[in-house]
Amino acid sequence: MKRILLITALFSFVFTNAQYCLFLDFKAEQPEMVASSLKGMMETEWGKNIQGTKSLFAYLPNGTNESTHSLQICFPNEAAFENFYASWNQSPDAQLFFEKMGKFSKQISESLNTPIWYNGKDWANDNVFMLYQMEVSNPGLYLKEFQSFSLKIAKKLGYERQFLWHRFSYLGKK
């Protein structure tokens, strides 16, 4: 019973304190119009009240991915994302922006992400980072291998105490 409570507490802590990033990937037919529309939307009261960092990235080069750009909004927690999501359909500014974007771009994908290795750092402020998009055919094996790799790199970088998987590894021990 103690393990169940501990696991529940850890998962609650992780998910209530995790950072969420919304990635809206699109193919820009007219990049300058996309940037202008985005700037206009961010200057509205609705845009100013988005709780999180907002970034526009160009994917150059992007291999076989059809997307040319990504609008990323990184929220500090789940509540900030929920506020954004709830206000999206109710905001005339957001709807106007979405309509304008449709004239200058083609939506490719949207995803909500949280870093697999968070370590309490706001990764939205990084100047360079890599994003791997992959299809995992065996999630259990992938997780096992990623856990092993992560423990080794965490130890090497001195993050061993903060690393979440390290904490979970103690749950099975008596």
CSV table of N, CA and C in Angstrom, one decimal:
chain,number,residue,atom,x,y,z
A,1,MET,N,0.8,-1.2,0.0
A,1,MET,CA,0.0,0.0,0.0
A,1,MET,C,0.9,1.3,0.0
A,2,LYS,N,2.0,1.2,0.8
A,2,LYS,CA,2.9,2.4,0.8
A,2,LYS,C,3.5,2.7,-0.5
A,3,ARG,N,3.8,1.6,-1.3
A,3,ARG,CA,4.4,1.8,-2.6
A,3,ARG,C,3.4,2.5,-3.6
A,4,ILE,N,2.1,2.0,-3.5
A,4,ILE,CA,1.1,2.6,-4.3
A,4,ILE,C,0.9,4.1,-4.0
A,5,LEU,N,0.9,4.4,-2.7
A,5,LEU,CA,0.8,5.9,-2.4
A,5,LEU,C,2.0,6.7,-2.8
A,6,LEU,N,3.2,6.1,-2.7
A,6,LEU,CA,4.4,6.8,-3.1
A,6,LEU,C,4.4,7.0,-4.6
A,7,ILE,N,4.1,6.0,-5.3
A,7,ILE,CA,4.0,6.1,-6.8
A,7,ILE,C,3.0,7.1,-7.2
A,8,THR,N,1.8,7.1,-6.6
A,8,THR,CA,0.8,8.1,-6.9
A,8,THR,C,1.3,9.5,-6.6
A,9,ALA,N,1.9,9.7,-5.5
A,9,ALA,CA,2.5,11.0,-5.1
A,9,ALA,C,3.5,11.5,-6.1
A,10,LEU,N,4.4,10.6,-6.4
A,10,LEU,CA,5.5,10.9,-7.4
A,10,LEU,C,4.9,11.3,-8.7
A,11,PHE,N,3.9,10.5,-9.3
A,11,PHE,CA,3.3,10.9,-10.5
A,11,PHE,C,2.6,12.2,-10.5
A,12,SER,N,1.9,12.4,-9.4
A,12,SER,CA,1.1,13.7,-9.2
A,12,SER,C,2.1,14.8,-9.2
A,13,PHE,N,3.2,14.7,-8.5
A,13,PHE,CA,4.2,15.8,-8.4
A,13,PHE,C,4.8,16.0,-9.8
A,14,VAL,N,5.1,15.0,-10.5
A,14,VAL,CA,5.7,15.1,-11.9
A,14,VAL,C,4.8,15.8,-12.8
A,15,PHE,N,3.5,15.4,-12.8
A,15,PHE,CA,2.6,15.9,-13.8
A,15,PHE,C,2.1,17.3,-13.5
A,16,THR,N,2.0,17.6,-12.2
A,16,THR,CA,1.5,19.0,-11.8
A,16,THR,C,2.7,20.0,-11.9
A,17,ASN,N,3.9,19.5,-12.0
A,17,ASN,CA,5.0,20.5,-12.1
A,17,ASN,C,5.8,20.4,-13.4
A,18,ALA,N,5.2,19.6,-14.3
A,18,ALA,CA,5.9,19.4,-15.6
A,18,ALA,C,5.6,20.6,-16.5
A,19,GLN,N,6.5,20.8,-17.4
A,19,GLN,CA,6.4,21.9,-18.4
A,19,GLN,C,5.7,21.3,-19.6
A,20,TYR,N,4.8,22.0,-20.2
A,20,TYR,CA,4.1,21.5,-21.4
A,20,TYR,C,4.4,22.4,-22.6
A,21,CYS,N,4.7,21.9,-23.7
A,21,CYS,CA,5.0,22.7,-24.9
A,21,CYS,C,4.0,22.2,-26.0
A,22,LEU,N,3.3,23.2,-26.6
A,22,LEU,CA,2.4,22.9,-27.7
A,22,LEU,C,3.2,23.3,-29.0
A,23,PHE,N,3.4,22.3,-29.9
A,23,PHE,CA,4.1,22.5,-31.1
A,23,PHE,C,3.0,22.5,-32.3
A,24,LEU,N,2.9,23.6,-33.0
A,24,LEU,CA,2.0,23.8,-34.1
A,24,LEU,C,2.9,23.9,-35.3
A,25,ASP,N,3.0,22.8,-36.0
A,25,ASP,CA,3.9,22.7,-37.2
A,25,ASP,C,3.1,23.0,-38.5
A,26,PHE,N,3.7,23.8,-39.4
A,26,PHE,CA,3.0,24.2,-40.6
A,26,PHE,C,3.9,24.4,-41.7
A,27,LYS,N,3.4,24.4,-42.9
A,27,LYS,CA,4.1,24.8,-44.1
A,27,LYS,C,3.7,26.2,-44.5
A,28,ALA,N,4.6,27.1,-44.4
A,28,ALA,CA,4.4,28.5,-44.7
A,28,ALA,C,4.5,28.8,-46.2
A,29,GLU,N,3.4,29.2,-46.8
A,29,GLU,CA,3.4,29.6,-48.2
A,29,GLU,C,4.0,31.0,-48.3
A,30,GLN,N,3.7,31.8,-47.3
A,30,GLN,CA,4.2,33.2,-47.3
A,30,GLN,C,4.7,33.5,-45.9
A,31,PRO,N,5.9,33.1,-45.6
A,31,PRO,CA,6.5,33.3,-44.2
A,31,PRO,C,6.4,34.7,-43.7
A,32,GLU,N,6.5,35.7,-44.5
A,32,GLU,CA,6.5,37.1,-43.9
A,32,GLU,C,5.0,37.4,-43.5
A,33,MET,N,4.0,36.9,-44.1
A,33,MET,CA,2.6,37.1,-43.7
A,33,MET,C,2.3,36.3,-42.4
A,34,VAL,N,2.9,35.1,-42.3
A,34,VAL,CA,2.8,34.3,-41.1
A,34,VAL,C,3.3,35.1,-39.9
A,35,ALA,N,4.6,35.6,-40.0
A,35,ALA,CA,5.2,36.3,-39.0
A,35,ALA,C,4.4,37.6,-38.6
A,36,SER,N,3.9,38.3,-39.6
A,36,SER,CA,3.1,39.5,-39.4
A,36,SER,C,1.8,39.2,-38.6
A,37,SER,N,1.1,38.1,-39.0
A,37,SER,CA,-0.1,37.7,-38.4
A,37,SER,C,0.2,37.3,-36.9
A,38,LEU,N,1.2,36.5,-36.7
A,38,LEU,CA,1.6,36.1,-35.4
A,38,LEU,C,1.9,37.2,-34.5
A,39,LYS,N,2.7,38.2,-35.0
A,39,LYS,CA,3.0,39.4,-34.2
A,39,LYS,C,1.7,40.1,-33.8
A,40,GLY,N,0.8,40.3,-34.8
A,40,GLY,CA,-0.4,41.0,-34.5
A,40,GLY,C,-1.3,40.2,-33.4
A,41,MET,N,-1.3,38.9,-33.5
A,41,MET,CA,-2.0,38.1,-32.5
A,41,MET,C,-1.4,38.3,-31.1
A,42,MET,N,-0.1,38.2,-31.0
A,42,MET,CA,0.6,38.3,-29.8
A,42,MET,C,0.4,39.7,-29.1
A,43,GLU,N,0.1,40.7,-29.9
A,43,GLU,CA,-0.1,42.1,-29.4
A,43,GLU,C,-1.5,42.3,-28.9
A,44,THR,N,-2.4,41.3,-29.1
A,44,THR,CA,-3.8,41.4,-28.6
A,44,THR,C,-3.8,41.1,-27.1
A,45,GLU,N,-4.9,41.5,-26.4
A,45,GLU,CA,-5.0,41.2,-24.9
A,45,GLU,C,-4.9,39.7,-24.7
A,46,TRP,N,-5.6,38.9,-25.6
A,46,TRP,CA,-5.6,37.5,-25.5
A,46,TRP,C,-4.2,36.9,-25.6
A,47,GLY,N,-3.4,37.4,-26.6
A,47,GLY,CA,-2.0,36.9,-26.8
A,47,GLY,C,-1.1,37.3,-25.7
A,48,LYS,N,-1.3,38.5,-25.1
A,48,LYS,CA,-0.5,38.9,-24.0
A,48,LYS,C,-0.8,38.1,-22.7
A,49,ASN,N,-2.0,37.5,-22.6
A,49,ASN,CA,-2.4,36.8,-21.5
A,49,ASN,C,-2.0,35.3,-21.5
A,50,ILE,N,-1.4,34.9,-22.6
A,50,ILE,CA,-1.0,33.5,-22.7
A,50,ILE,C,0.2,33.3,-21.7
A,51,GLN,N,0.0,32.4,-20.8
A,51,GLN,CA,1.0,32.1,-19.7
A,51,GLN,C,2.0,31.2,-20.2
A,52,GLY,N,3.0,31.7,-20.8
A,52,GLY,CA,4.1,30.8,-21.3
A,52,GLY,C,4.9,31.5,-22.3
A,53,THR,N,6.0,30.9,-22.7
A,53,THR,CA,6.9,31.5,-23.7
A,53,THR,C,6.3,31.1,-25.1
A,54,LYS,N,6.5,32.0,-26.0
A,54,LYS,CA,6.1,31.8,-27.4
A,54,LYS,C,7.2,32.0,-28.4
A,55,SER,N,7.4,31.0,-29.3
A,55,SER,CA,8.5,31.0,-30.2
A,55,SER,C,8.1,30.6,-31.6
A,56,LEU,N,8.7,31.2,-32.6
A,56,LEU,CA,8.5,30.8,-33.9
A,56,LEU,C,9.8,30.3,-34.5
A,57,PHE,N,9.8,29.0,-34.9
A,57,PHE,CA,11.0,28.4,-35.4
A,57,PHE,C,10.9,28.1,-36.9
A,58,ALA,N,12.0,28.2,-37.7
A,58,ALA,CA,12.0,27.8,-39.0
A,58,ALA,C,12.7,26.4,-39.0
A,59,TYR,N,12.2,25.5,-39.8
A,59,TYR,CA,12.9,24.2,-39.9
A,59,TYR,C,13.7,24.2,-41.1
A,60,LEU,N,15.0,24.4,-40.9
A,60,LEU,CA,15.9,24.5,-42.1
A,60,LEU,C,17.2,23.7,-41.8
A,61,PRO,N,17.6,22.7,-42.5
A,61,PRO,CA,16.8,21.9,-43.4
A,61,PRO,C,15.9,21.0,-42.6
A,62,ASN,N,14.9,20.4,-43.3
A,62,ASN,CA,13.9,19.6,-42.6
A,62,ASN,C,13.7,18.2,-43.2
A,63,GLY,N,14.6,17.8,-44.0
A,63,GLY,CA,14.5,16.4,-44.5
A,63,GLY,C,13.2,16.2,-45.3
A,64,THR,N,12.5,15.1,-44.9
A,64,THR,CA,11.3,14.8,-45.6
A,64,THR,C,10.1,15.3,-45.0
A,65,ASN,N,10.2,16.1,-43.9
A,65,ASN,CA,9.1,16.6,-43.2
A,65,ASN,C,8.6,17.8,-44.0
A,66,GLU,N,7.3,17.9,-44.2
A,66,GLU,CA,6.6,18.9,-45.0
A,66,GLU,C,6.6,20.3,-44.3
A,67,SER,N,6.7,20.3,-43.0
A,67,SER,CA,6.7,21.5,-42.2
A,67,SER,C,7.9,22.4,-42.5
A,68,THR,N,7.6,23.7,-42.6
A,68,THR,CA,8.7,24.7,-42.8
A,68,THR,C,8.9,25.5,-41.5
A,69,HIS,N,7.9,25.5,-40.6
A,69,HIS,CA,7.9,26.4,-39.4
A,69,HIS,C,7.2,25.7,-38.3
A,70,SER,N,7.5,26.1,-37.1
A,70,SER,CA,6.8,25.6,-35.9
A,70,SER,C,6.5,26.8,-34.9
A,71,LEU,N,5.3,26.9,-34.5
A,71,LEU,CA,4.9,27.9,-33.5
A,71,LEU,C,4.9,27.0,-32.2
A,72,GLN,N,5.7,27.4,-31.2
A,72,GLN,CA,5.8,26.7,-30.0
A,72,GLN,C,5.4,27.6,-28.8
A,73,ILE,N,4.5,27.1,-28.1
A,73,ILE,CA,4.0,27.8,-26.8
A,73,ILE,C,4.3,26.8,-25.7
A,74,CYS,N,5.2,27.3,-24.8
A,74,CYS,CA,5.6,26.4,-23.7
A,74,CYS,C,5.0,27.0,-22.4
A,75,PHE,N,4.2,26.1,-21.8
A,75,PHE,CA,3.5,26.5,-20.6
A,75,PHE,C,4.2,26.0,-19.3
A,76,PRO,N,4.3,26.8,-18.3
A,76,PRO,CA,5.0,26.3,-17.1
A,76,PRO,C,4.4,25.2,-16.3
A,77,ASN,N,3.1,24.9,-16.6
A,77,ASN,CA,2.4,23.9,-15.9
A,77,ASN,C,1.0,23.5,-16.6
A,78,GLU,N,0.4,22.5,-16.1
A,78,GLU,CA,-0.9,22.1,-16.7
A,78,GLU,C,-2.0,23.1,-16.6
A,79,ALA,N,-2.0,23.9,-15.5
A,79,ALA,CA,-3.1,24.9,-15.4
A,79,ALA,C,-2.9,26.0,-16.4
A,80,ALA,N,-1.7,26.4,-16.8
A,80,ALA,CA,-1.5,27.4,-17.8
A,80,ALA,C,-1.9,26.9,-19.1
A,81,PHE,N,-1.7,25.6,-19.4
A,81,PHE,CA,-2.1,25.1,-20.7
A,81,PHE,C,-3.6,25.0,-20.7
A,82,GLU,N,-4.2,24.6,-19.7
A,82,GLU,CA,-5.7,24.5,-19.6
A,82,GLU,C,-6.3,25.8,-19.8
A,83,ASN,N,-5.8,26.9,-19.2
A,83,ASN,CA,-6.3,28.3,-19.4
A,83,ASN,C,-6.2,28.7,-20.9
A,84,PHE,N,-5.1,28.4,-21.5
A,84,PHE,CA,-4.9,28.7,-23.0
A,84,PHE,C,-6.0,27.9,-23.8
A,85,TYR,N,-6.1,26.6,-23.6
A,85,TYR,CA,-6.9,25.8,-24.3
A,85,TYR,C,-8.4,26.2,-24.2
A,86,ALA,N,-8.8,26.5,-23.0
A,86,ALA,CA,-10.2,26.9,-22.7
A,86,ALA,C,-10.5,28.3,-23.4
A,87,SER,N,-9.5,29.1,-23.5
A,87,SER,CA,-9.8,30.5,-24.0
A,87,SER,C,-9.7,30.5,-25.6
A,88,TRP,N,-9.0,29.5,-26.2
A,88,TRP,CA,-8.8,29.5,-27.6
A,88,TRP,C,-10.1,29.6,-28.4
A,89,ASN,N,-11.1,28.8,-28.1
A,89,ASN,CA,-12.3,28.8,-28.9
A,89,ASN,C,-13.2,30.0,-28.6
A,90,GLN,N,-13.0,30.7,-27.4
A,90,GLN,CA,-13.8,31.8,-27.0
A,90,GLN,C,-13.2,33.1,-27.4
A,91,SER,N,-12.0,33.1,-27.9
A,91,SER,CA,-11.3,34.4,-28.3
A,91,SER,C,-11.5,34.8,-29.7
A,92,PRO,N,-12.1,35.9,-30.0
A,92,PRO,CA,-12.2,36.3,-31.4
A,92,PRO,C,-10.8,36.6,-32.0
A,93,ASP,N,-9.9,37.1,-31.2
A,93,ASP,CA,-8.5,37.3,-31.7
A,93,ASP,C,-7.9,36.0,-32.1
A,94,ALA,N,-8.0,34.9,-31.3
A,94,ALA,CA,-7.5,33.6,-31.7
A,94,ALA,C,-8.1,33.1,-32.9
A,95,GLN,N,-9.4,33.2,-33.1
A,95,GLN,CA,-10.1,32.7,-34.2
A,95,GLN,C,-9.7,33.5,-35.5
A,96,LEU,N,-9.5,34.8,-35.4
A,96,LEU,CA,-9.1,35.6,-36.5
A,96,LEU,C,-7.7,35.2,-36.9
A,97,PHE,N,-6.8,35.0,-35.9
A,97,PHE,CA,-5.4,34.6,-36.2
A,97,PHE,C,-5.4,33.3,-37.0
A,98,PHE,N,-6.2,32.3,-36.5
A,98,PHE,CA,-6.3,31.0,-37.1
A,98,PHE,C,-6.8,31.1,-38.6
A,99,GLU,N,-7.8,32.0,-38.8
A,99,GLU,CA,-8.3,32.2,-40.1
A,99,GLU,C,-7.2,32.8,-41.0
A,100,LYS,N,-6.5,33.8,-40.5
A,100,LYS,CA,-5.4,34.4,-41.3
A,100,LYS,C,-4.3,33.4,-41.7
A,101,MET,N,-4.0,32.6,-40.7
A,101,MET,CA,-2.9,31.6,-40.9
A,101,MET,C,-3.3,30.7,-42.0
A,102,GLY,N,-4.6,30.3,-42.1
A,102,GLY,CA,-5.0,29.4,-43.1
A,102,GLY,C,-4.8,30.0,-44.5
A,103,LYS,N,-4.8,31.3,-44.7
A,103,LYS,CA,-4.6,31.9,-46.0
A,103,LYS,C,-3.1,31.9,-46.4
A,104,PHE,N,-2.2,31.8,-45.5
A,104,PHE,CA,-0.8,31.9,-45.8
A,104,PHE,C,0.0,30.6,-45.5
A,105,SER,N,-0.7,29.6,-44.9
A,105,SER,CA,0.1,28.4,-44.5
A,105,SER,C,-0.9,27.2,-44.5
A,106,LYS,N,-0.2,26.0,-44.5
A,106,LYS,CA,-1.0,24.7,-44.4
A,106,LYS,C,-0.6,24.0,-43.1
A,107,GLN,N,-1.5,23.7,-42.3
A,107,GLN,CA,-1.3,23.0,-41.0
A,107,GLN,C,-0.8,21.6,-41.3
A,108,ILE,N,0.3,21.2,-40.7
A,108,ILE,CA,0.9,19.9,-40.9
A,108,ILE,C,0.6,19.0,-39.6
A,109,SER,N,1.0,19.5,-38.4
A,109,SER,CA,0.7,18.7,-37.2
A,109,SER,C,0.7,19.6,-36.0
A,110,GLU,N,0.1,19.1,-35.0
A,110,GLU,CA,0.1,19.7,-33.7
A,110,GLU,C,0.3,18.6,-32.6
A,111,SER,N,1.1,19.0,-31.6
A,111,SER,CA,1.3,18.0,-30.6
A,111,SER,C,1.6,18.8,-29.2
A,112,LEU,N,1.2,18.1,-28.2
A,112,LEU,CA,1.5,18.6,-26.8
A,112,LEU,C,2.6,17.7,-26.2
A,113,ASN,N,3.7,18.3,-25.8
A,113,ASN,CA,4.9,17.6,-25.4
A,113,ASN,C,5.3,18.1,-24.0
A,114,THR,N,6.0,17.2,-23.3
A,114,THR,CA,6.7,17.5,-22.1
A,114,THR,C,8.1,16.8,-22.2
A,115,PRO,N,9.1,17.4,-21.8
A,115,PRO,CA,10.4,16.8,-21.9
A,115,PRO,C,10.5,15.4,-21.2
A,116,ILE,N,11.1,14.4,-21.8
A,116,ILE,CA,11.2,13.1,-21.1
A,116,ILE,C,12.2,13.2,-20.0
A,117,TRP,N,13.2,14.2,-20.1
A,117,TRP,CA,14.2,14.4,-19.1
A,117,TRP,C,14.1,15.9,-18.8
A,118,TYR,N,13.3,16.2,-17.8
A,118,TYR,CA,12.9,17.6,-17.5
A,118,TYR,C,13.9,18.2,-16.6
A,119,ASN,N,14.3,17.6,-15.5
A,119,ASN,CA,15.3,18.1,-14.5
A,119,ASN,C,15.0,19.5,-14.0
A,120,GLY,N,13.7,20.0,-14.1
A,120,GLY,CA,13.3,21.2,-13.5
A,120,GLY,C,13.8,22.5,-14.3
A,121,LYS,N,14.4,22.3,-15.5
A,121,LYS,CA,14.9,23.4,-16.2
A,121,LYS,C,13.9,23.8,-17.3
A,122,ASP,N,13.8,25.1,-17.5
A,122,ASP,CA,12.9,25.6,-18.6
A,122,ASP,C,13.6,25.5,-19.9
A,123,TRP,N,13.4,24.4,-20.6
A,123,TRP,CA,14.1,24.1,-21.9
A,123,TRP,C,13.6,25.0,-23.0
A,124,ALA,N,12.6,25.8,-22.8
A,124,ALA,CA,12.1,26.7,-23.9
A,124,ALA,C,13.1,27.9,-24.1
A,125,ASN,N,14.0,28.1,-23.2
A,125,ASN,CA,14.9,29.2,-23.3
A,125,ASN,C,16.2,28.8,-23.9
A,126,ASP,N,16.4,27.5,-24.3
A,126,ASP,CA,17.6,27.1,-24.9
A,126,ASP,C,17.7,27.7,-26.3
A,127,ASN,N,18.9,28.0,-26.7
A,127,ASN,CA,19.2,28.5,-28.0
A,127,ASN,C,19.2,27.4,-29.1
A,128,VAL,N,19.6,26.3,-28.7
A,128,VAL,CA,19.7,25.1,-29.6
A,128,VAL,C,19.2,23.9,-28.9
A,129,PHE,N,18.4,23.1,-29.5
A,129,PHE,CA,18.0,21.8,-28.9
A,129,PHE,C,17.6,20.9,-30.1
A,130,MET,N,17.6,19.6,-29.8
A,130,MET,CA,17.2,18.7,-30.8
A,130,MET,C,15.9,18.1,-30.4
A,131,LEU,N,15.1,17.9,-31.4
A,131,LEU,CA,13.8,17.2,-31.2
A,131,LEU,C,13.7,16.0,-32.1
A,132,TYR,N,13.6,14.9,-31.5
A,132,TYR,CA,13.5,13.6,-32.3
A,132,TYR,C,12.0,13.2,-32.4
A,133,GLN,N,11.6,13.1,-33.7
A,133,GLN,CA,10.2,12.6,-33.9
A,133,GLN,C,10.4,11.1,-34.5
A,134,MET,N,9.8,10.2,-33.7
A,134,MET,CA,10.0,8.8,-34.1
A,134,MET,C,8.8,8.0,-33.8
A,135,GLU,N,8.7,6.9,-34.5
A,135,GLU,CA,7.6,5.9,-34.2
A,135,GLU,C,8.3,4.8,-33.5
A,136,VAL,N,7.9,4.5,-32.3
A,136,VAL,CA,8.5,3.4,-31.5
A,136,VAL,C,7.6,2.1,-31.6
A,137,SER,N,8.3,1.1,-32.1
A,137,SER,CA,7.5,-0.1,-32.3
A,137,SER,C,7.4,-1.0,-31.1
A,138,ASN,N,8.3,-0.8,-30.1
A,138,ASN,CA,8.3,-1.6,-28.9
A,138,ASN,C,8.5,-0.6,-27.7
A,139,PRO,N,7.5,0.0,-27.3
A,139,PRO,CA,7.6,1.0,-26.2
A,139,PRO,C,8.3,0.5,-24.9
A,140,GLY,N,8.0,-0.7,-24.5
A,140,GLY,CA,8.6,-1.2,-23.3
A,140,GLY,C,10.1,-1.3,-23.4
A,141,LEU,N,10.6,-1.9,-24.5
A,141,LEU,CA,12.0,-2.0,-24.7
A,141,LEU,C,12.7,-0.6,-24.9
A,142,TYR,N,12.0,0.3,-25.6
A,142,TYR,CA,12.5,1.6,-25.8
A,142,TYR,C,12.7,2.3,-24.4
A,143,LEU,N,11.7,2.2,-23.6
A,143,LEU,CA,11.7,2.8,-22.2
A,143,LEU,C,12.8,2.2,-21.4
A,144,LYS,N,13.0,0.9,-21.5
A,144,LYS,CA,14.1,0.2,-20.7
A,144,LYS,C,15.4,0.7,-21.2
A,145,GLU,N,15.7,0.8,-22.5
A,145,GLU,CA,16.9,1.3,-23.0
A,145,GLU,C,17.2,2.7,-22.7
A,146,PHE,N,16.1,3.5,-22.8
A,146,PHE,CA,16.2,5.0,-22.5
A,146,PHE,C,16.6,5.2,-21.1
A,147,GLN,N,15.9,4.4,-20.2
A,147,GLN,CA,16.2,4.5,-18.8
A,147,GLN,C,17.7,4.2,-18.5
A,148,SER,N,18.2,3.1,-19.1
A,148,SER,CA,19.6,2.8,-18.9
A,148,SER,C,20.5,3.9,-19.4
A,149,PHE,N,20.3,4.4,-20.6
A,149,PHE,CA,21.1,5.5,-21.1
A,149,PHE,C,21.0,6.7,-20.2
A,150,SER,N,19.8,7.1,-19.8
A,150,SER,CA,19.6,8.3,-19.0
A,150,SER,C,20.3,8.2,-17.7
A,151,LEU,N,20.2,7.0,-17.0
A,151,LEU,CA,20.9,6.9,-15.7
A,151,LEU,C,22.4,7.1,-15.9
A,152,LYS,N,23.0,6.6,-17.0
A,152,LYS,CA,24.4,6.7,-17.2
A,152,LYS,C,24.8,8.2,-17.5
A,153,ILE,N,24.0,8.8,-18.4
A,153,ILE,CA,24.3,10.2,-18.7
A,153,ILE,C,24.1,11.2,-17.5
A,154,ALA,N,23.0,10.9,-16.7
A,154,ALA,CA,22.7,11.7,-15.6
A,154,ALA,C,23.9,11.6,-14.6
A,155,LYS,N,24.4,10.4,-14.4
A,155,LYS,CA,25.6,10.3,-13.5
A,155,LYS,C,26.8,11.0,-14.0
A,156,LYS,N,27.0,10.9,-15.3
A,156,LYS,CA,28.2,11.6,-15.9
A,156,LYS,C,28.0,13.1,-15.8
A,157,LEU,N,26.8,13.6,-15.9
A,157,LEU,CA,26.6,15.1,-15.9
A,157,LEU,C,26.4,15.6,-14.5
A,158,GLY,N,26.3,14.7,-13.5
A,158,GLY,CA,26.0,15.2,-12.1
A,158,GLY,C,24.6,15.5,-11.8
A,159,TYR,N,23.7,14.9,-12.6
A,159,TYR,CA,22.2,15.1,-12.4
A,159,TYR,C,21.6,13.9,-11.7
A,160,GLU,N,22.4,13.0,-11.2
A,160,GLU,CA,21.9,11.7,-10.7
A,160,GLU,C,20.8,11.9,-9.6
A,161,ARG,N,21.0,12.8,-8.7
A,161,ARG,CA,20.1,13.0,-7.6
A,161,ARG,C,18.7,13.6,-8.1
A,162,GLN,N,18.8,14.4,-9.1
A,162,GLN,CA,17.5,15.1,-9.6
A,162,GLN,C,16.8,14.2,-10.6
A,163,PHE,N,17.4,13.2,-11.2
A,163,PHE,CA,16.9,12.5,-12.3
A,163,PHE,C,15.7,11.6,-11.8
A,164,LEU,N,14.6,11.7,-12.5
A,164,LEU,CA,13.4,11.0,-12.1
A,164,LEU,C,13.5,9.5,-12.1
A,165,TRP,N,14.1,9.0,-13.1
A,165,TRP,CA,14.2,7.5,-13.2
A,165,TRP,C,15.0,7.0,-12.1
A,166,HIS,N,16.0,7.7,-11.7
A,166,HIS,CA,16.8,7.3,-10.5
A,166,HIS,C,15.9,7.1,-9.3
A,167,ARG,N,15.0,8.0,-9.1
A,167,ARG,CA,14.1,8.0,-8.0
A,167,ARG,C,13.2,6.7,-8.1
A,168,PHE,N,12.7,6.5,-9.3
A,168,PHE,CA,11.8,5.3,-9.5
A,168,PHE,C,12.6,4.0,-9.3
A,169,SER,N,13.9,4.0,-9.5
A,169,SER,CA,14.6,2.7,-9.4
A,169,SER,C,14.6,2.2,-7.9
A,170,TYR,N,14.4,3.1,-7.0
A,170,TYR,CA,14.4,2.7,-5.6
A,170,TYR,C,13.1,2.2,-5.1
A,171,LEU,N,12.0,2.3,-5.9
A,171,LEU,CA,10.7,1.9,-5.5
A,171,LEU,C,10.6,0.4,-5.4
A,172,GLY,N,11.4,-0.3,-6.2
A,172,GLY,CA,11.4,-1.8,-6.2
A,172,GLY,C,12.2,-2.4,-5.0
A,173,LYS,N,13.0,-1.6,-4.4
A,173,LYS,CA,13.9,-2.2,-3.3
A,173,LYS,C,13.2,-2.1,-2.0
A,174,LYS,N,13.5,-3.0,-1.1
A,174,LYS,CA,12.9,-3.0,0.2
A,174,LYS,C,13.9,-2.6,1.2
